[in-house]
Each structure stands twice: as structure tokens, then as C-alpha cells.
Amino acid sequence: MVAIGSPAQWQADRLDVQAYLDRLGVTGRLEPDAETLRRLHRAHALTIPFENLDILLGRGIDLDVDVMQDKLLRRRRGGYCYEHNMLFALLLERLGYEVTRLYARPVLDAPKPLPRTHLMLHVAVGGETWLADVGFGDEGPLEPVPVADGTVVDQGGWVYRHARVAGTDKEWVLSLQREDGWFPLYWYATEGHHHIDCVVANYFISTHSSSPFTGRVFLERIAEDWRLNLNHRKLTLTRADGTVEVRYVADEEVRELLDEQFEIELTEDEAKVVVAALPAPPEAS
């Protein structure tokens, strides 16, 4: 039986570490310690956007290492949780970190339980364990969060709480502070997973009609003090001080918006496919 975390199944040897570091703009010391983990996590979160456009473009999401790194690193596109966190895990392992791949169940404000399909990571270093997640989009952490019960961290105005579920020792919830209190982002258990588990979950989330990533345009971008979300035509800019700006985008501005705000460059034909997937604009009031 293949052990959880067995390097062979993840094919870390195929990762182009230098291309990854170049994409992130990271230079200097790379000793596998907590400070390097923080620098890498922050650089990835600030650099590579969250996006589902290949699903709309009919290409699907391929978790082959060469395909993912060609897309996110060389072609400078974005991706969703599997692509982000699978690549990030490989980078960390190549640099000497111990990584466990975990599955989380998004909580958010869903009226019923959502499937446990979000991939995130535990990273062990220096006698400590950190939650690392560069693939949760505009509500995800900018930096790693300590795996310690009741931990509260302020990341430039974005405040997270990481807490153990009462009565358990292997279940945790990550929450984001809002004006009305703590907003649970996701629940997870500390059970490591194999590569095939990612393949199965990825197939569901990239093809099933009930998936949040099929049949709609969905992009997110993180900066130091703002988060940008494009959900179909609805563009939401949230700042660290709690202010929110919302507007709806027109067909003719989609390609430029993706290029300038999300740093995703599409061909003219690709942009037409994306625009065709958008619903009709809301009627002016």
C-alpha cells in the first residue's frame, strides 16, 4: 500500500522549482523554516489568481504536474484549489518541508452541507504545524496560520481564527472575522489523502452540474489591502477596512478587466467564449 504523502505519487521531481520562484519573484534564502514558508505563501497568494476559466473553455482541469506548472507558472494563468495547493505542496516538499494534503468542507453561508472537496495543507516545520492554503480565493489567508487551538491572527486587517471543534482532537474550523462576528470558512479533519483522492474530487468539482465552478465565470484576486471577486458579471472589491464596492461588468470590458485587474491574458477567441458564458446584464433600475 502506498503511504500517505509518498513522494512518488505526487511526482515532485517533475516540478521546475526555479520557474516557480521566478513566477513568485522570490529570491534569497530558502531554508525550510517558518519564515521561508511565510514568504512563499504570501508571494503565491499575491501573485497567482484564482480562476475557473479552463472549465468554461472546455479544457477541464488536468492535475498532471507538467500541465499545472505550464498553466500557472509559464503561461501565467491562475487556477483553483487543486492546482494552487498541489503545486505549492510540491514546492514545499522540494525545499525540505513535510506536507500533508487535507480535504476541507466549505461552510460559508451555505443552507445545506457542501461536499468535502477543498484541498488545503498542513506543513510541519521546526516542531510546529501550520495551515497553508493558497487556493481559497479572496477569503483565504495571505500567510500560514498556526495549527493551535483558538489561534487568532491579523493579516493586514484580515483576521482569522483557527480552532479545534469542541470534543474532538482531529477536527478544525478556520473562520474569518466580519462585522457581525466569526464567519466559518471551512471545516476539516487531519486525515491525509492520496493523489487519487485529488483526482476523484477534482473530477466532481470540475464537471458536476451542482459544482460552484461549472457554468459560471468565477475569479478572485488578493492584494495587501483588498480582495477582488468576479462572480459572473458581479465585480466585488472588498477592502481590509470593511468597505465594499460592487458593480456589474459589460461584455466589452471583460477581456481588459481580466488582463489588467486579474492579470489573466486571453486570446480574442477565448474572451468571446467567456463572455458567452455570462448571463444577461441586470436591468437598470
PDB file of C-alpha atoms in Angstrom:
ATOM      1  CA  MET A   1       0.000   0.000   0.000  1.00  0.00           C
ATOM      2  CA  VAL A   2       1.294   3.451  -0.912  1.00  0.00           C
ATOM      3  CA  ALA A   3       1.911   5.524   2.216  1.00  0.00           C
ATOM      4  CA  ILE A   4       0.120   8.842   2.673  1.00  0.00           C
ATOM      5  CA  GLY A   5       2.458  11.529   1.438  1.00  0.00           C
ATOM      6  CA  SER A   6       4.647   9.138  -0.549  1.00  0.00           C
ATOM      7  CA  PRO A   7       6.708  11.458  -2.808  1.00  0.00           C
ATOM      8  CA  ALA A   8       6.463   9.150  -5.821  1.00  0.00           C
ATOM      9  CA  GLN A   9       2.690   9.505  -6.202  1.00  0.00           C
ATOM     10  CA  TRP A  10       2.900  13.310  -6.279  1.00  0.00           C
ATOM     11  CA  GLN A  11       5.805  13.416  -8.787  1.00  0.00           C
ATOM     12  CA  ALA A  12       7.547  16.289  -7.039  1.00  0.00           C
ATOM     13  CA  ASP A  13      10.717  15.605  -9.040  1.00  0.00           C
ATOM     14  CA  ARG A  14       8.959  16.998 -12.142  1.00  0.00           C
ATOM     15  CA  LEU A  15       8.408  20.433 -10.613  1.00  0.00           C
ATOM     16  CA  ASP A  16      10.516  23.238 -12.093  1.00  0.00           C
ATOM     17  CA  VAL A  17      11.450  24.920  -8.813  1.00  0.00           C
ATOM     18  CA  GLN A  18      13.257  27.839 -10.448  1.00  0.00           C
ATOM     19  CA  ALA A  19      10.307  28.591 -12.750  1.00  0.00           C
ATOM     20  CA  TYR A  20       8.062  28.631  -9.671  1.00  0.00           C
ATOM     21  CA  LEU A  21      10.344  31.002  -7.764  1.00  0.00           C
ATOM     22  CA  ASP A  22      10.630  33.242 -10.838  1.00  0.00           C
ATOM     23  CA  ARG A  23       6.843  33.372 -11.136  1.00  0.00           C
ATOM     24  CA  LEU A  24       6.588  34.419  -7.483  1.00  0.00           C
ATOM     25  CA  GLY A  25       9.509  36.839  -7.654  1.00  0.00           C
ATOM     26  CA  VAL A  26      11.148  35.096  -4.685  1.00  0.00           C
ATOM     27  CA  THR A  27      14.911  35.293  -4.272  1.00  0.00           C
ATOM     28  CA  GLY A  28      17.334  34.857  -1.393  1.00  0.00           C
ATOM     29  CA  ARG A  29      17.458  32.291   1.381  1.00  0.00           C
ATOM     30  CA  LEU A  30      15.220  29.236   1.096  1.00  0.00           C
ATOM     31  CA  GLU A  31      15.976  27.305   4.273  1.00  0.00           C
ATOM     32  CA  PRO A  32      12.890  25.263   5.200  1.00  0.00           C
ATOM     33  CA  ASP A  33      11.788  27.237   8.235  1.00  0.00           C
ATOM     34  CA  ALA A  34       8.682  29.170   9.282  1.00  0.00           C
ATOM     35  CA  GLU A  35       9.921  32.466   7.826  1.00  0.00           C
ATOM     36  CA  THR A  36      10.552  30.985   4.379  1.00  0.00           C
ATOM     37  CA  LEU A  37       7.127  29.319   4.498  1.00  0.00           C
ATOM     38  CA  ARG A  38       5.545  32.681   5.272  1.00  0.00           C
ATOM     39  CA  ARG A  39       7.403  34.409   2.397  1.00  0.00           C
ATOM     40  CA  LEU A  40       6.480  31.732  -0.126  1.00  0.00           C
ATOM     41  CA  HIS A  41       2.832  31.585   0.955  1.00  0.00           C
ATOM     42  CA  ARG A  42       2.435  35.367   0.793  1.00  0.00           C
ATOM     43  CA  ALA A  43       4.168  35.579  -2.593  1.00  0.00           C
ATOM     44  CA  HIS A  44       1.965  32.867  -4.098  1.00  0.00           C
ATOM     45  CA  ALA A  45      -1.261  34.344  -2.707  1.00  0.00           C
ATOM     46  CA  LEU A  46      -0.403  37.815  -4.016  1.00  0.00           C
ATOM     47  CA  THR A  47       0.793  36.637  -7.427  1.00  0.00           C
ATOM     48  CA  ILE A  48      -1.333  33.810  -8.828  1.00  0.00           C
ATOM     49  CA  PRO A  49      -5.089  34.459  -9.197  1.00  0.00           C
ATOM     50  CA  PHE A  50      -7.941  32.068  -8.508  1.00  0.00           C
ATOM     51  CA  GLU A  51      -9.912  31.232 -11.662  1.00  0.00           C
ATOM     52  CA  ASN A  52     -12.030  28.546 -13.316  1.00  0.00           C
ATOM     53  CA  LEU A  53     -11.856  29.665 -16.949  1.00  0.00           C
ATOM     54  CA  ASP A  54     -10.498  26.412 -18.391  1.00  0.00           C
ATOM     55  CA  ILE A  55     -13.737  24.698 -17.359  1.00  0.00           C
ATOM     56  CA  LEU A  56     -15.735  27.250 -19.361  1.00  0.00           C
ATOM     57  CA  LEU A  57     -13.277  26.941 -22.242  1.00  0.00           C
ATOM     58  CA  GLY A  58     -13.975  23.198 -22.428  1.00  0.00           C
ATOM     59  CA  ARG A  59     -10.472  22.094 -21.421  1.00  0.00           C
ATOM     60  CA  GLY A  60     -11.238  20.783 -17.973  1.00  0.00           C
ATOM     61  CA  ILE A  61      -8.728  20.770 -15.112  1.00  0.00           C
ATOM     62  CA  ASP A  62      -5.765  18.422 -15.533  1.00  0.00           C
ATOM     63  CA  LEU A  63      -3.787  17.664 -12.353  1.00  0.00           C
ATOM     64  CA  ASP A  64      -0.718  16.381 -14.171  1.00  0.00           C
ATOM     65  CA  VAL A  65       2.296  18.233 -12.765  1.00  0.00           C
ATOM     66  CA  ASP A  66       3.578  19.334 -16.162  1.00  0.00           C
ATOM     67  CA  VAL A  67       0.161  20.622 -17.212  1.00  0.00           C
ATOM     68  CA  MET A  68      -0.368  22.564 -13.974  1.00  0.00           C
ATOM     69  CA  GLN A  69       3.049  24.203 -13.972  1.00  0.00           C
ATOM     70  CA  ASP A  70       2.804  25.085 -17.645  1.00  0.00           C
ATOM     71  CA  LYS A  71      -0.514  26.792 -16.965  1.00  0.00           C
ATOM     72  CA  LEU A  72       0.183  28.595 -13.669  1.00  0.00           C
ATOM     73  CA  LEU A  73       3.921  29.193 -13.948  1.00  0.00           C
ATOM     74  CA  ARG A  74       4.857  29.514 -17.615  1.00  0.00           C
ATOM     75  CA  ARG A  75       1.617  30.783 -19.175  1.00  0.00           C
ATOM     76  CA  ARG A  76       0.968  32.887 -16.064  1.00  0.00           C
ATOM     77  CA  ARG A  77      -2.632  31.835 -15.681  1.00  0.00           C
ATOM     78  CA  GLY A  78      -4.471  31.089 -12.446  1.00  0.00           C
ATOM     79  CA  GLY A  79      -6.342  28.066 -11.169  1.00  0.00           C
ATOM     80  CA  TYR A  80      -8.476  26.753  -8.361  1.00  0.00           C
ATOM     81  CA  CYS A  81      -7.620  24.953  -5.121  1.00  0.00           C
ATOM     82  CA  TYR A  82      -6.220  21.717  -6.566  1.00  0.00           C
ATOM     83  CA  GLU A  83      -3.864  23.479  -8.932  1.00  0.00           C
ATOM     84  CA  HIS A  84      -2.752  26.072  -6.380  1.00  0.00           C
ATOM     85  CA  ASN A  85      -2.258  23.818  -3.380  1.00  0.00           C
ATOM     86  CA  MET A  86      -0.958  20.773  -5.253  1.00  0.00           C
ATOM     87  CA  LEU A  87       1.791  22.871  -6.843  1.00  0.00           C
ATOM     88  CA  PHE A  88       2.521  24.685  -3.583  1.00  0.00           C
ATOM     89  CA  ALA A  89       2.840  21.378  -1.742  1.00  0.00           C
ATOM     90  CA  LEU A  90       5.360  20.161  -4.335  1.00  0.00           C
ATOM     91  CA  LEU A  91       7.421  23.322  -3.977  1.00  0.00           C
ATOM     92  CA  LEU A  92       7.493  22.967  -0.190  1.00  0.00           C
ATOM     93  CA  GLU A  93       8.480  19.309  -0.374  1.00  0.00           C
ATOM     94  CA  ARG A  94      11.276  20.073  -2.831  1.00  0.00           C
ATOM     95  CA  LEU A  95      12.574  22.651  -0.362  1.00  0.00           C
ATOM     96  CA  GLY A  96      12.546  20.191   2.552  1.00  0.00           C
ATOM     97  CA  TYR A  97       9.183  20.685   4.282  1.00  0.00           C
ATOM     98  CA  GLU A  98       6.903  17.888   5.493  1.00  0.00           C
ATOM     99  CA  VAL A  99       3.470  18.372   3.896  1.00  0.00           C
ATOM    100  CA  THR A 100       0.141  16.634   4.491  1.00  0.00           C
ATOM    101  CA  ARG A 101      -2.655  17.163   1.973  1.00  0.00           C
ATOM    102  CA  LEU A 102      -6.056  17.519   3.638  1.00  0.00           C
ATOM    103  CA  TYR A 103      -9.641  17.922   2.480  1.00  0.00           C
ATOM    104  CA  ALA A 104     -11.941  20.579   3.895  1.00  0.00           C
ATOM    105  CA  ARG A 105     -15.687  21.042   3.752  1.00  0.00           C
ATOM    106  CA  PRO A 106     -16.546  24.681   2.949  1.00  0.00           C
ATOM    107  CA  VAL A 107     -19.059  26.067   5.447  1.00  0.00           C
ATOM    108  CA  LEU A 108     -19.567  29.695   4.346  1.00  0.00           C
ATOM    109  CA  ASP A 109     -23.272  30.598   4.437  1.00  0.00           C
ATOM    110  CA  ALA A 110     -24.495  27.505   2.575  1.00  0.00           C
ATOM    111  CA  PRO A 111     -28.030  26.404   3.537  1.00  0.00           C
ATOM    112  CA  LYS A 112     -27.013  22.722   3.450  1.00  0.00           C
ATOM    113  CA  PRO A 113     -23.752  20.753   3.800  1.00  0.00           C
ATOM    114  CA  LEU A 114     -21.313  21.224   0.934  1.00  0.00           C
ATOM    115  CA  PRO A 115     -19.088  18.382  -0.307  1.00  0.00           C
ATOM    116  CA  ARG A 116     -15.667  17.949   1.266  1.00  0.00           C
ATOM    117  CA  THR A 117     -13.725  18.932  -1.842  1.00  0.00           C
ATOM    118  CA  HIS A 118     -11.440  21.815  -0.852  1.00  0.00           C
ATOM    119  CA  LEU A 119      -7.763  20.869  -0.818  1.00  0.00           C
ATOM    120  CA  MET A 120      -5.556  22.559   1.799  1.00  0.00           C
ATOM    121  CA  LEU A 121      -2.311  21.696   3.577  1.00  0.00           C
ATOM    122  CA  HIS A 122      -0.656  21.077   6.917  1.00  0.00           C
ATOM    123  CA  VAL A 123       3.044  21.908   6.908  1.00  0.00           C
ATOM    124  CA  ALA A 124       5.337  20.686   9.682  1.00  0.00           C
ATOM    125  CA  VAL A 125       8.498  22.661  10.364  1.00  0.00           C
ATOM    126  CA  GLY A 126      10.615  23.379  13.434  1.00  0.00           C
ATOM    127  CA  GLY A 127       8.378  21.422  15.778  1.00  0.00           C
ATOM    128  CA  GLU A 128       5.285  23.393  14.709  1.00  0.00           C
ATOM    129  CA  THR A 129       2.468  22.701  12.274  1.00  0.00           C
ATOM    130  CA  TRP A 130       0.949  25.370  10.046  1.00  0.00           C
ATOM    131  CA  LEU A 131      -2.224  25.519   7.976  1.00  0.00           C
ATOM    132  CA  ALA A 132      -1.174  26.589   4.478  1.00  0.00           C
ATOM    133  CA  ASP A 133      -3.817  27.409   1.884  1.00  0.00           C
ATOM    134  CA  VAL A 134      -3.046  29.443  -1.245  1.00  0.00           C
ATOM    135  CA  GLY A 135      -6.158  28.175  -3.027  1.00  0.00           C
ATOM    136  CA  PHE A 136      -9.227  29.513  -1.192  1.00  0.00           C
ATOM    137  CA  GLY A 137      -9.529  32.686  -3.205  1.00  0.00           C
ATOM    138  CA  ASP A 138     -10.470  36.066  -1.812  1.00  0.00           C
ATOM    139  CA  GLU A 139     -11.367  34.795   1.675  1.00  0.00           C
ATOM    140  CA  GLY A 140      -8.274  32.670   2.104  1.00  0.00           C
ATOM    141  CA  PRO A 141      -5.307  33.555   4.324  1.00  0.00           C
ATOM    142  CA  LEU A 142      -2.442  35.618   2.991  1.00  0.00           C
ATOM    143  CA  GLU A 143       0.022  33.802   5.250  1.00  0.00           C
ATOM    144  CA  PRO A 144       0.138  30.416   7.012  1.00  0.00           C
ATOM    145  CA  VAL A 145      -1.953  30.058  10.171  1.00  0.00           C
ATOM    146  CA  PRO A 146      -0.621  28.156  13.210  1.00  0.00           C
ATOM    147  CA  VAL A 147      -2.344  24.859  13.993  1.00  0.00           C
ATOM    148  CA  ALA A 148      -3.058  25.718  17.620  1.00  0.00           C
ATOM    149  CA  ASP A 149      -6.485  25.751  19.240  1.00  0.00           C
ATOM    150  CA  GLY A 150      -8.004  29.215  19.481  1.00  0.00           C
ATOM    151  CA  THR A 151      -5.282  30.936  17.462  1.00  0.00           C
ATOM    152  CA  VAL A 152      -6.288  34.385  16.176  1.00  0.00           C
ATOM    153  CA  VAL A 153      -4.081  36.088  13.576  1.00  0.00           C
ATOM    154  CA  ASP A 154      -4.384  39.531  11.995  1.00  0.00           C
ATOM    155  CA  GLN A 155      -3.049  39.546   8.442  1.00  0.00           C
ATOM    156  CA  GLY A 156      -3.136  43.206   7.466  1.00  0.00           C
ATOM    157  CA  GLY A 157      -6.725  43.721   8.629  1.00  0.00           C
ATOM    158  CA  TRP A 158      -7.943  40.253   7.636  1.00  0.00           C
ATOM    159  CA  VAL A 159      -8.408  38.413  10.931  1.00  0.00           C
ATOM    160  CA  TYR A 160      -8.602  34.619  11.103  1.00  0.00           C
ATOM    161  CA  ARG A 161      -9.385  32.225  13.938  1.00  0.00           C
ATOM    162  CA  HIS A 162      -8.227  28.611  13.841  1.00  0.00           C
ATOM    163  CA  ALA A 163      -9.954  26.432  16.415  1.00  0.00           C
ATOM    164  CA  ARG A 164     -10.440  22.778  17.221  1.00  0.00           C
ATOM    165  CA  VAL A 165     -14.021  21.502  17.046  1.00  0.00           C
ATOM    166  CA  ALA A 166     -15.292  21.018  20.604  1.00  0.00           C
ATOM    167  CA  GLY A 167     -14.987  17.456  21.840  1.00  0.00           C
ATOM    168  CA  THR A 168     -12.536  16.335  19.147  1.00  0.00           C
ATOM    169  CA  ASP A 169      -8.782  16.296  18.685  1.00  0.00           C
ATOM    170  CA  LYS A 170      -8.628  15.912  14.891  1.00  0.00           C
ATOM    171  CA  GLU A 171     -11.281  18.316  13.583  1.00  0.00           C
ATOM    172  CA  TRP A 172     -10.719  22.017  12.998  1.00  0.00           C
ATOM    173  CA  VAL A 173     -12.532  25.108  11.701  1.00  0.00           C
ATOM    174  CA  LEU A 174     -10.972  28.146  10.047  1.00  0.00           C
ATOM    175  CA  SER A 175     -13.049  31.331  10.427  1.00  0.00           C
ATOM    176  CA  LEU A 176     -12.792  34.902   9.152  1.00  0.00           C
ATOM    177  CA  GLN A 177     -13.824  37.843  11.307  1.00  0.00           C
ATOM    178  CA  ARG A 178     -16.628  40.020   9.968  1.00  0.00           C
ATOM    179  CA  GLU A 179     -18.559  42.932  11.456  1.00  0.00           C
ATOM    180  CA  ASP A 180     -21.217  40.564  12.818  1.00  0.00           C
ATOM    181  CA  GLY A 181     -18.774  38.029  14.269  1.00  0.00           C
ATOM    182  CA  TRP A 182     -16.807  34.974  13.177  1.00  0.00           C
ATOM    183  CA  PHE A 183     -17.697  33.598   9.737  1.00  0.00           C
ATOM    184  CA  PRO A 184     -16.719  29.903   9.343  1.00  0.00           C
ATOM    185  CA  LEU A 185     -14.858  29.331   6.075  1.00  0.00           C
ATOM    186  CA  TYR A 186     -14.297  25.597   6.257  1.00  0.00           C
ATOM    187  CA  TRP A 187     -14.135  22.509   8.491  1.00  0.00           C
ATOM    188  CA  TYR A 188     -11.528  19.797   8.057  1.00  0.00           C
ATOM    189  CA  ALA A 189     -10.173  16.665   9.682  1.00  0.00           C
ATOM    190  CA  THR A 190      -6.477  15.849   9.940  1.00  0.00           C
ATOM    191  CA  GLU A 191      -6.632  12.813   7.672  1.00  0.00           C
ATOM    192  CA  GLY A 192      -4.019  12.795   4.939  1.00  0.00           C
ATOM    193  CA  HIS A 193      -5.014  11.961   1.361  1.00  0.00           C
ATOM    194  CA  HIS A 194      -3.526  10.274  -1.692  1.00  0.00           C
ATOM    195  CA  HIS A 195      -3.118  11.696  -5.183  1.00  0.00           C
ATOM    196  CA  ILE A 196      -6.030   9.605  -6.472  1.00  0.00           C
ATOM    197  CA  ASP A 197      -8.310  11.290  -3.900  1.00  0.00           C
ATOM    198  CA  CYS A 198      -7.461  14.626  -5.522  1.00  0.00           C
ATOM    199  CA  VAL A 199      -8.179  13.228  -8.987  1.00  0.00           C
ATOM    200  CA  VAL A 200     -11.619  11.969  -7.928  1.00  0.00           C
ATOM    201  CA  ALA A 201     -12.627  15.172  -6.102  1.00  0.00           C
ATOM    202  CA  ASN A 202     -11.304  17.314  -8.951  1.00  0.00           C
ATOM    203  CA  TYR A 203     -13.425  15.421 -11.462  1.00  0.00           C
ATOM    204  CA  PHE A 204     -16.566  16.094  -9.438  1.00  0.00           C
ATOM    205  CA  ILE A 205     -15.890  19.781  -8.809  1.00  0.00           C
ATOM    206  CA  SER A 206     -14.871  20.473 -12.428  1.00  0.00           C
ATOM    207  CA  THR A 207     -17.731  18.611 -14.141  1.00  0.00           C
ATOM    208  CA  HIS A 208     -20.792  18.192 -11.907  1.00  0.00           C
ATOM    209  CA  SER A 209     -23.743  20.485 -12.549  1.00  0.00           C
ATOM    210  CA  SER A 210     -24.010  21.351  -8.844  1.00  0.00           C
ATOM    211  CA  SER A 211     -20.373  22.467  -8.607  1.00  0.00           C
ATOM    212  CA  PRO A 212     -19.825  26.190  -7.990  1.00  0.00           C
ATOM    213  CA  PHE A 213     -17.209  26.191 -10.761  1.00  0.00           C
ATOM    214  CA  THR A 214     -19.237  24.865 -13.691  1.00  0.00           C
ATOM    215  CA  GLY A 215     -21.468  27.110 -15.742  1.00  0.00           C
ATOM    216  CA  ARG A 216     -20.264  30.435 -14.364  1.00  0.00           C
ATOM    217  CA  VAL A 217     -17.320  32.814 -14.544  1.00  0.00           C
ATOM    218  CA  PHE A 218     -15.527  32.916 -11.199  1.00  0.00           C
ATOM    219  CA  LEU A 219     -12.265  34.744 -10.480  1.00  0.00           C
ATOM    220  CA  GLU A 220     -10.611  36.109  -7.359  1.00  0.00           C
ATOM    221  CA  ARG A 221      -7.513  38.170  -6.688  1.00  0.00           C
ATOM    222  CA  ILE A 222      -5.771  39.029  -3.411  1.00  0.00           C
ATOM    223  CA  ALA A 223      -3.698  42.135  -2.681  1.00  0.00           C
ATOM    224  CA  GLU A 224      -2.212  43.517   0.530  1.00  0.00           C
ATOM    225  CA  ASP A 225      -5.286  45.532   1.480  1.00  0.00           C
ATOM    226  CA  TRP A 226      -8.046  44.474  -0.905  1.00  0.00           C
ATOM    227  CA  ARG A 227      -9.724  41.397  -2.353  1.00  0.00           C
ATOM    228  CA  LEU A 228     -11.379  41.301  -5.784  1.00  0.00           C
ATOM    229  CA  ASN A 229     -14.094  38.832  -6.811  1.00  0.00           C
ATOM    230  CA  LEU A 230     -15.764  38.403 -10.212  1.00  0.00           C
ATOM    231  CA  ASN A 231     -18.820  36.145  -9.972  1.00  0.00           C
ATOM    232  CA  HIS A 232     -20.434  36.072 -13.414  1.00  0.00           C
ATOM    233  CA  ARG A 233     -20.902  39.806 -14.054  1.00  0.00           C
ATOM    234  CA  LYS A 234     -20.799  40.901 -10.432  1.00  0.00           C
ATOM    235  CA  LEU A 235     -17.464  42.504  -9.547  1.00  0.00           C
ATOM    236  CA  THR A 236     -16.914  42.966  -5.804  1.00  0.00           C
ATOM    237  CA  LEU A 237     -13.993  44.877  -4.312  1.00  0.00           C
ATOM    238  CA  THR A 238     -13.583  44.384  -0.552  1.00  0.00           C
ATOM    239  CA  ARG A 239     -11.034  46.390   1.398  1.00  0.00           C
ATOM    240  CA  ALA A 240      -9.374  45.479   4.678  1.00  0.00           C
ATOM    241  CA  ASP A 241     -11.251  48.306   6.432  1.00  0.00           C
ATOM    242  CA  GLY A 242     -14.554  46.591   5.604  1.00  0.00           C
ATOM    243  CA  THR A 243     -15.687  48.860   2.770  1.00  0.00           C
ATOM    244  CA  VAL A 244     -17.218  47.117  -0.228  1.00  0.00           C
ATOM    245  CA  GLU A 245     -17.752  48.304  -3.814  1.00  0.00           C
ATOM    246  CA  VAL A 246     -19.988  46.349  -6.207  1.00  0.00           C
ATOM    247  CA  ARG A 247     -20.687  46.850  -9.890  1.00  0.00           C
ATOM    248  CA  TYR A 248     -21.643  44.767 -12.935  1.00  0.00           C
ATOM    249  CA  VAL A 249     -19.317  44.417 -15.907  1.00  0.00           C
ATOM    250  CA  ALA A 250     -20.319  44.811 -19.548  1.00  0.00           C
ATOM    251  CA  ASP A 251     -19.318  42.413 -22.326  1.00  0.00           C
ATOM    252  CA  GLU A 252     -16.878  44.810 -23.938  1.00  0.00           C
ATOM    253  CA  GLU A 253     -14.796  45.291 -20.769  1.00  0.00           C
ATOM    254  CA  VAL A 254     -14.348  41.623 -19.819  1.00  0.00           C
ATOM    255  CA  ARG A 255     -11.094  40.972 -21.673  1.00  0.00           C
ATOM    256  CA  GLU A 256      -9.424  44.162 -20.436  1.00  0.00           C
ATOM    257  CA  LEU A 257     -10.670  43.547 -16.886  1.00  0.00           C
ATOM    258  CA  LEU A 258      -9.170  40.075 -16.833  1.00  0.00           C
ATOM    259  CA  ASP A 259      -5.891  41.363 -18.226  1.00  0.00           C
ATOM    260  CA  GLU A 260      -5.448  44.451 -16.047  1.00  0.00           C
ATOM    261  CA  GLN A 261      -7.130  43.513 -12.760  1.00  0.00           C
ATOM    262  CA  PHE A 262      -6.644  39.734 -12.618  1.00  0.00           C
ATOM    263  CA  GLU A 263      -3.525  39.591 -14.843  1.00  0.00           C
ATOM    264  CA  ILE A 264      -5.024  36.825 -16.981  1.00  0.00           C
ATOM    265  CA  GLU A 265      -4.431  37.329 -20.677  1.00  0.00           C
ATOM    266  CA  LEU A 266      -6.887  35.599 -23.005  1.00  0.00           C
ATOM    267  CA  THR A 267      -6.942  35.432 -26.778  1.00  0.00           C
ATOM    268  CA  GLU A 268      -9.794  37.146 -28.552  1.00  0.00           C
ATOM    269  CA  ASP A 269     -11.482  33.806 -29.207  1.00  0.00           C
ATOM    270  CA  GLU A 270     -11.110  32.720 -25.573  1.00  0.00           C
ATOM    271  CA  ALA A 271     -12.570  36.010 -24.371  1.00  0.00           C
ATOM    272  CA  LYS A 272     -15.591  35.500 -26.630  1.00  0.00           C
ATOM    273  CA  VAL A 273     -16.257  32.111 -25.030  1.00  0.00           C
ATOM    274  CA  VAL A 274     -16.049  33.625 -21.553  1.00  0.00           C
ATOM    275  CA  VAL A 275     -18.398  36.470 -22.465  1.00  0.00           C
ATOM    276  CA  ALA A 276     -20.864  33.989 -23.988  1.00  0.00           C
ATOM    277  CA  ALA A 277     -20.982  32.186 -20.621  1.00  0.00           C
ATOM    278  CA  LEU A 278     -22.123  35.334 -18.806  1.00  0.00           C
ATOM    279  CA  PRO A 279     -25.825  35.830 -18.024  1.00  0.00           C
ATOM    280  CA  ALA A 280     -27.701  38.812 -19.382  1.00  0.00           C
ATOM    281  CA  PRO A 281     -26.793  42.084 -17.650  1.00  0.00           C
ATOM    282  CA  PRO A 282     -29.167  43.118 -14.853  1.00  0.00           C
ATOM    283  CA  GLU A 283     -31.784  45.619 -15.942  1.00  0.00           C
ATOM    284  CA  ALA A 284     -31.083  49.200 -14.984  1.00  0.00           C
ATOM    285  CA  SER A 285     -33.271  50.351 -12.101  1.00  0.00           C
TER     286      SER A 285
END
